[in-house]
Amino acid sequence: MYAALRLEGLLFLLALRYLTRIPVPRGLPVSDDLMVRAVKYHPAVGALVGGIGALVLWAAAPVLPWSTAVILSLAATLLATAGFHEAGLADAAEGLSVGQDRAEVIQIMDHTRLGTYGALTLAVVLGLKLTLLAGMSLGQACLALIAAHAVGRMAAVHVTLITVHARSEGMQKFVPKVTPDGYRVALACTLVVLALVVMPLGGGAVLCAFIGAILLAQAFRAVCVARIGGYTGDCLGGSVLFGELGFYLGLIIWFQV
């Protein structure tokens, strides 16, 4: 029992180290197998990152203008992750916008620095996140941050399960970045987070937000599949951010109706 719990703790720490810059113990054992198994905790790590943003928002809102507090909460999440997913979205947007064919799209994603299309896409997505959060109350925004970050990571986990990995060289093949059992654990973690916010936000609001996250993340996935026949790591970053954005959009739509 102790050995099993210790293994699960290791897997969580590996997921935390991969997705964030939050300090973890040095010398953690690592292997491809362990990294694949750690994917099941990506939504849990997402909830933790969202919790950091929510904590900063809760602390800043009483003493600073609301818009400033929202910006600081976003900055806190970016510091926690070093803009890991944001960099992926920018590279993916640049490649998908500029590349003429599959090989060129992947090459641009792999080698380009931040370009015009990537910068514009990232600015629009971050701007929408800020304005949507600013349109909520303090309690709603704090809960939305936690849930949206969990759902966004789940969107990327889902993409890796059902989509082939697009490679710039060689034959395409399906690369299982999450095992079926790991997927079920990741989904369970996500559903637990959503269940915790159902009472304060309302079941209809959470359902609408979840649908919004699915629609936006899957729309981005469809674009990637159409252009390059699968996904890359940069595409996963885009899936995360569009999942988050869709969640906020769904909430705002429900609150406004």
Tab-separated table of C-alpha atoms in Angstrom:
chain	number	residue	atom	x	y	z
A	1	MET	CA	0.000	0.000	0.000
A	2	TYR	CA	2.776	2.423	0.956
A	3	ALA	CA	4.717	1.588	-2.203
A	4	ALA	CA	1.630	2.256	-4.345
A	5	LEU	CA	0.997	5.616	-2.681
A	6	ARG	CA	4.646	6.537	-3.060
A	7	LEU	CA	4.478	5.740	-6.776
A	8	GLU	CA	1.383	7.896	-7.233
A	9	GLY	CA	3.108	10.728	-5.392
A	10	LEU	CA	6.092	10.387	-7.713
A	11	LEU	CA	3.861	10.482	-10.774
A	12	PHE	CA	2.168	13.645	-9.533
A	13	LEU	CA	5.538	15.299	-8.909
A	14	LEU	CA	6.717	14.337	-12.394
A	15	ALA	CA	3.571	15.884	-13.882
A	16	LEU	CA	4.127	18.981	-11.745
A	17	ARG	CA	7.741	19.300	-12.902
A	18	TYR	CA	6.797	18.835	-16.553
A	19	LEU	CA	3.951	21.357	-16.630
A	20	THR	CA	5.182	24.001	-14.204
A	21	ARG	CA	8.214	25.646	-12.681
A	22	ILE	CA	7.035	24.909	-9.153
A	23	PRO	CA	9.998	23.444	-7.243
A	24	VAL	CA	9.962	19.682	-6.704
A	25	PRO	CA	12.516	17.430	-4.984
A	26	ARG	CA	15.678	16.872	-6.989
A	27	GLY	CA	16.738	13.479	-8.206
A	28	LEU	CA	13.288	12.156	-9.037
A	29	PRO	CA	13.515	8.939	-11.063
A	30	VAL	CA	12.298	9.470	-14.615
A	31	SER	CA	11.666	7.322	-17.662
A	32	ASP	CA	9.417	7.381	-20.711
A	33	ASP	CA	7.087	4.930	-18.980
A	34	LEU	CA	6.819	7.066	-15.859
A	35	MET	CA	6.191	10.221	-17.897
A	36	VAL	CA	3.371	8.526	-19.807
A	37	ARG	CA	1.833	7.300	-16.572
A	38	ALA	CA	2.168	10.771	-15.034
A	39	VAL	CA	-0.106	12.274	-17.702
A	40	LYS	CA	-3.122	11.172	-15.668
A	41	TYR	CA	-2.315	13.907	-13.156
A	42	HIS	CA	-2.144	16.748	-15.682
A	43	PRO	CA	-5.685	17.978	-14.876
A	44	ALA	CA	-4.848	17.898	-11.154
A	45	VAL	CA	-1.750	20.006	-11.817
A	46	GLY	CA	-3.919	22.327	-13.887
A	47	ALA	CA	-6.286	22.763	-10.946
A	48	LEU	CA	-3.279	23.615	-8.772
A	49	VAL	CA	-2.092	26.253	-11.243
A	50	GLY	CA	-5.601	27.684	-11.391
A	51	GLY	CA	-5.661	27.673	-7.616
A	52	ILE	CA	-2.518	29.816	-7.565
A	53	GLY	CA	-4.208	32.312	-9.858
A	54	ALA	CA	-7.360	32.218	-7.726
A	55	LEU	CA	-5.367	32.828	-4.534
A	56	VAL	CA	-3.640	35.865	-6.045
A	57	LEU	CA	-6.985	37.180	-7.312
A	58	TRP	CA	-8.632	36.697	-3.913
A	59	ALA	CA	-5.760	38.480	-2.150
A	60	ALA	CA	-5.453	41.350	-4.644
A	61	ALA	CA	-9.124	42.124	-5.299
A	62	PRO	CA	-9.851	43.858	-1.948
A	63	VAL	CA	-6.922	46.285	-2.258
A	64	LEU	CA	-6.495	46.846	-5.996
A	65	PRO	CA	-8.762	47.760	-8.913
A	66	TRP	CA	-10.601	44.684	-10.204
A	67	SER	CA	-8.946	44.747	-13.620
A	68	THR	CA	-5.498	44.946	-12.009
A	69	ALA	CA	-6.279	41.999	-9.746
A	70	VAL	CA	-7.383	39.925	-12.747
A	71	ILE	CA	-4.169	40.760	-14.622
A	72	LEU	CA	-2.098	39.783	-11.588
A	73	SER	CA	-3.906	36.453	-11.341
A	74	LEU	CA	-3.079	35.735	-14.968
A	75	ALA	CA	0.529	36.766	-14.358
A	76	ALA	CA	0.718	34.352	-11.426
A	77	THR	CA	-0.371	31.417	-13.589
A	78	LEU	CA	2.122	32.429	-16.272
A	79	LEU	CA	4.913	32.581	-13.726
A	80	ALA	CA	3.931	29.169	-12.362
A	81	THR	CA	4.131	27.571	-15.819
A	82	ALA	CA	6.703	29.853	-17.488
A	83	GLY	CA	4.181	30.338	-20.288
A	84	PHE	CA	4.585	26.689	-21.312
A	85	HIS	CA	1.239	26.341	-23.085
A	86	GLU	CA	1.175	29.930	-24.294
A	87	ALA	CA	4.448	29.389	-26.159
A	88	GLY	CA	2.962	26.279	-27.752
A	89	LEU	CA	-0.141	28.131	-28.907
A	90	ALA	CA	1.950	30.940	-30.422
A	91	ASP	CA	4.167	28.500	-32.352
A	92	ALA	CA	1.183	26.441	-33.506
A	93	ALA	CA	-0.708	29.526	-34.672
A	94	GLU	CA	2.339	30.776	-36.585
A	95	GLY	CA	2.863	27.443	-38.324
A	96	LEU	CA	-0.796	26.911	-39.149
A	97	SER	CA	-1.111	30.461	-40.497
A	98	VAL	CA	2.115	30.700	-42.517
A	99	GLY	CA	2.939	27.134	-43.572
A	100	GLN	CA	1.926	26.160	-47.083
A	101	ASP	CA	1.958	22.406	-46.588
A	102	ARG	CA	2.227	19.863	-43.789
A	103	ALA	CA	6.025	19.721	-43.734
A	104	GLU	CA	6.383	23.504	-43.674
A	105	VAL	CA	3.761	23.904	-40.942
A	106	ILE	CA	5.602	21.443	-38.676
A	107	GLN	CA	8.976	22.990	-39.508
A	108	ILE	CA	7.730	26.446	-38.525
A	109	MET	CA	6.286	25.086	-35.282
A	110	ASP	CA	9.596	23.403	-34.469
A	111	HIS	CA	11.987	26.203	-35.331
A	112	THR	CA	10.306	29.585	-35.495
A	113	ARG	CA	10.496	32.323	-32.919
A	114	LEU	CA	7.427	34.331	-32.035
A	115	GLY	CA	6.028	35.713	-35.280
A	116	THR	CA	3.245	38.106	-36.173
A	117	TYR	CA	0.438	35.542	-36.401
A	118	GLY	CA	1.536	33.756	-33.258
A	119	ALA	CA	1.787	37.006	-31.312
A	120	LEU	CA	-1.607	38.205	-32.507
A	121	THR	CA	-3.289	34.898	-31.692
A	122	LEU	CA	-1.759	34.765	-28.230
A	123	ALA	CA	-2.689	38.409	-27.558
A	124	VAL	CA	-6.300	37.814	-28.553
A	125	VAL	CA	-6.638	34.644	-26.476
A	126	LEU	CA	-5.059	36.209	-23.365
A	127	GLY	CA	-7.095	39.376	-23.860
A	128	LEU	CA	-10.309	37.376	-24.044
A	129	LYS	CA	-9.381	35.432	-20.917
A	130	LEU	CA	-8.805	38.678	-19.035
A	131	THR	CA	-12.016	40.349	-20.160
A	132	LEU	CA	-14.126	37.256	-19.485
A	133	LEU	CA	-12.723	36.844	-15.977
A	134	ALA	CA	-13.187	40.557	-15.363
A	135	GLY	CA	-16.875	40.107	-16.216
A	136	MET	CA	-17.364	37.710	-13.286
A	137	SER	CA	-17.653	38.292	-9.568
A	138	LEU	CA	-14.688	37.505	-7.324
A	139	GLY	CA	-16.088	34.142	-6.250
A	140	GLN	CA	-17.070	33.149	-9.768
A	141	ALA	CA	-13.675	34.118	-11.188
A	142	CYS	CA	-11.729	32.212	-8.512
A	143	LEU	CA	-13.723	29.031	-9.075
A	144	ALA	CA	-13.572	29.473	-12.855
A	145	LEU	CA	-9.778	29.716	-12.759
A	146	ILE	CA	-9.436	26.426	-10.911
A	147	ALA	CA	-11.939	24.538	-13.052
A	148	ALA	CA	-10.846	25.992	-16.398
A	149	HIS	CA	-7.194	25.121	-15.867
A	150	ALA	CA	-8.138	21.542	-15.012
A	151	VAL	CA	-10.440	21.253	-18.028
A	152	GLY	CA	-7.813	22.779	-20.324
A	153	ARG	CA	-5.245	20.147	-19.376
A	154	MET	CA	-7.886	17.470	-19.816
A	155	ALA	CA	-8.472	18.747	-23.344
A	156	ALA	CA	-4.817	18.089	-24.178
A	157	VAL	CA	-4.962	14.628	-22.590
A	158	HIS	CA	-7.998	13.846	-24.738
A	159	VAL	CA	-6.213	14.964	-27.899
A	160	THR	CA	-3.277	12.657	-27.207
A	161	LEU	CA	-5.602	9.713	-26.736
A	162	ILE	CA	-7.625	10.029	-29.938
A	163	THR	CA	-5.176	11.692	-32.342
A	164	VAL	CA	-2.044	10.570	-34.149
A	165	HIS	CA	1.207	12.387	-33.518
A	166	ALA	CA	2.346	14.335	-36.587
A	167	ARG	CA	6.052	13.970	-37.226
A	168	SER	CA	8.136	16.021	-39.642
A	169	GLU	CA	10.048	12.930	-40.778
A	170	GLY	CA	9.157	9.288	-41.253
A	171	MET	CA	5.825	7.537	-41.264
A	172	GLN	CA	2.988	8.697	-39.066
A	173	LYS	CA	2.072	6.414	-36.239
A	174	PHE	CA	-0.189	6.566	-33.266
A	175	VAL	CA	1.783	7.648	-30.211
A	176	PRO	CA	-0.119	6.870	-26.971
A	177	LYS	CA	0.812	9.728	-24.663
A	178	VAL	CA	-1.724	8.514	-22.125
A	179	THR	CA	-2.839	4.988	-21.357
A	180	PRO	CA	-6.559	4.103	-21.301
A	181	ASP	CA	-6.387	3.695	-17.518
A	182	GLY	CA	-4.522	6.974	-17.218
A	183	TYR	CA	-7.173	8.700	-19.316
A	184	ARG	CA	-9.885	7.478	-16.975
A	185	VAL	CA	-7.984	8.795	-13.961
A	186	ALA	CA	-7.440	12.164	-15.670
A	187	LEU	CA	-11.140	12.375	-16.531
A	188	ALA	CA	-12.078	11.424	-12.975
A	189	CYS	CA	-9.820	14.185	-11.601
A	190	THR	CA	-11.458	16.681	-13.933
A	191	LEU	CA	-14.966	15.600	-12.976
A	192	VAL	CA	-14.107	15.873	-9.279
A	193	VAL	CA	-12.971	19.470	-9.806
A	194	LEU	CA	-16.150	20.246	-11.746
A	195	ALA	CA	-18.282	18.614	-9.053
A	196	LEU	CA	-16.686	20.853	-6.434
A	197	VAL	CA	-17.698	24.013	-8.318
A	198	VAL	CA	-21.216	22.872	-9.277
A	199	MET	CA	-22.795	24.015	-6.013
A	200	PRO	CA	-21.475	27.607	-5.986
A	201	LEU	CA	-21.624	28.181	-9.753
A	202	GLY	CA	-24.687	26.105	-10.603
A	203	GLY	CA	-25.036	22.919	-12.600
A	204	GLY	CA	-26.240	24.674	-15.732
A	205	ALA	CA	-23.341	27.107	-15.691
A	206	VAL	CA	-20.749	24.355	-15.266
A	207	LEU	CA	-22.336	22.244	-18.006
A	208	CYS	CA	-22.420	25.205	-20.398
A	209	ALA	CA	-18.790	25.984	-19.574
A	210	PHE	CA	-17.733	22.369	-20.099
A	211	ILE	CA	-19.481	22.261	-23.468
A	212	GLY	CA	-17.781	25.504	-24.451
A	213	ALA	CA	-14.399	24.038	-23.550
A	214	ILE	CA	-15.067	20.918	-25.609
A	215	LEU	CA	-16.227	22.880	-28.644
A	216	LEU	CA	-13.281	25.280	-28.780
A	217	ALA	CA	-10.617	22.693	-28.006
A	218	GLN	CA	-12.020	20.226	-30.540
A	219	ALA	CA	-12.329	22.956	-33.176
A	220	PHE	CA	-8.623	23.711	-32.759
A	221	ARG	CA	-7.819	19.997	-32.883
A	222	ALA	CA	-9.809	19.716	-36.136
A	223	VAL	CA	-7.724	22.506	-37.687
A	224	CYS	CA	-4.498	20.753	-36.674
A	225	VAL	CA	-5.667	17.418	-38.059
A	226	ALA	CA	-6.761	19.038	-41.327
A	227	ARG	CA	-3.425	20.833	-41.793
A	228	ILE	CA	-0.855	18.311	-40.510
A	229	GLY	CA	-2.795	15.094	-40.011
A	230	GLY	CA	-2.400	15.037	-36.247
A	231	TYR	CA	-0.940	17.002	-33.367
A	232	THR	CA	2.403	18.231	-32.097
A	233	GLY	CA	3.419	19.414	-28.651
A	234	ASP	CA	2.664	22.979	-29.736
A	235	CYS	CA	-0.831	21.920	-30.760
A	236	LEU	CA	-1.370	20.550	-27.268
A	237	GLY	CA	-0.549	23.976	-25.865
A	238	GLY	CA	-3.226	25.434	-28.099
A	239	SER	CA	-5.716	22.785	-26.985
A	240	VAL	CA	-5.100	23.711	-23.347
A	241	LEU	CA	-5.653	27.425	-23.899
A	242	PHE	CA	-8.688	27.006	-26.128
A	243	GLY	CA	-10.147	24.611	-23.571
A	244	GLU	CA	-9.680	27.236	-20.855
A	245	LEU	CA	-11.080	29.998	-23.042
A	246	GLY	CA	-14.102	27.912	-23.991
A	247	PHE	CA	-14.819	27.278	-20.328
A	248	TYR	CA	-14.831	31.006	-19.531
A	249	LEU	CA	-16.967	31.740	-22.586
A	250	GLY	CA	-19.505	29.115	-21.584
A	251	LEU	CA	-19.742	30.546	-18.085
A	252	ILE	CA	-20.217	34.105	-19.290
A	253	ILE	CA	-22.862	33.026	-21.799
A	254	TRP	CA	-24.780	31.234	-19.069
A	255	PHE	CA	-24.506	34.172	-16.644
A	256	GLN	CA	-25.642	36.631	-19.319
A	257	VAL	CA	-28.690	34.644	-20.448
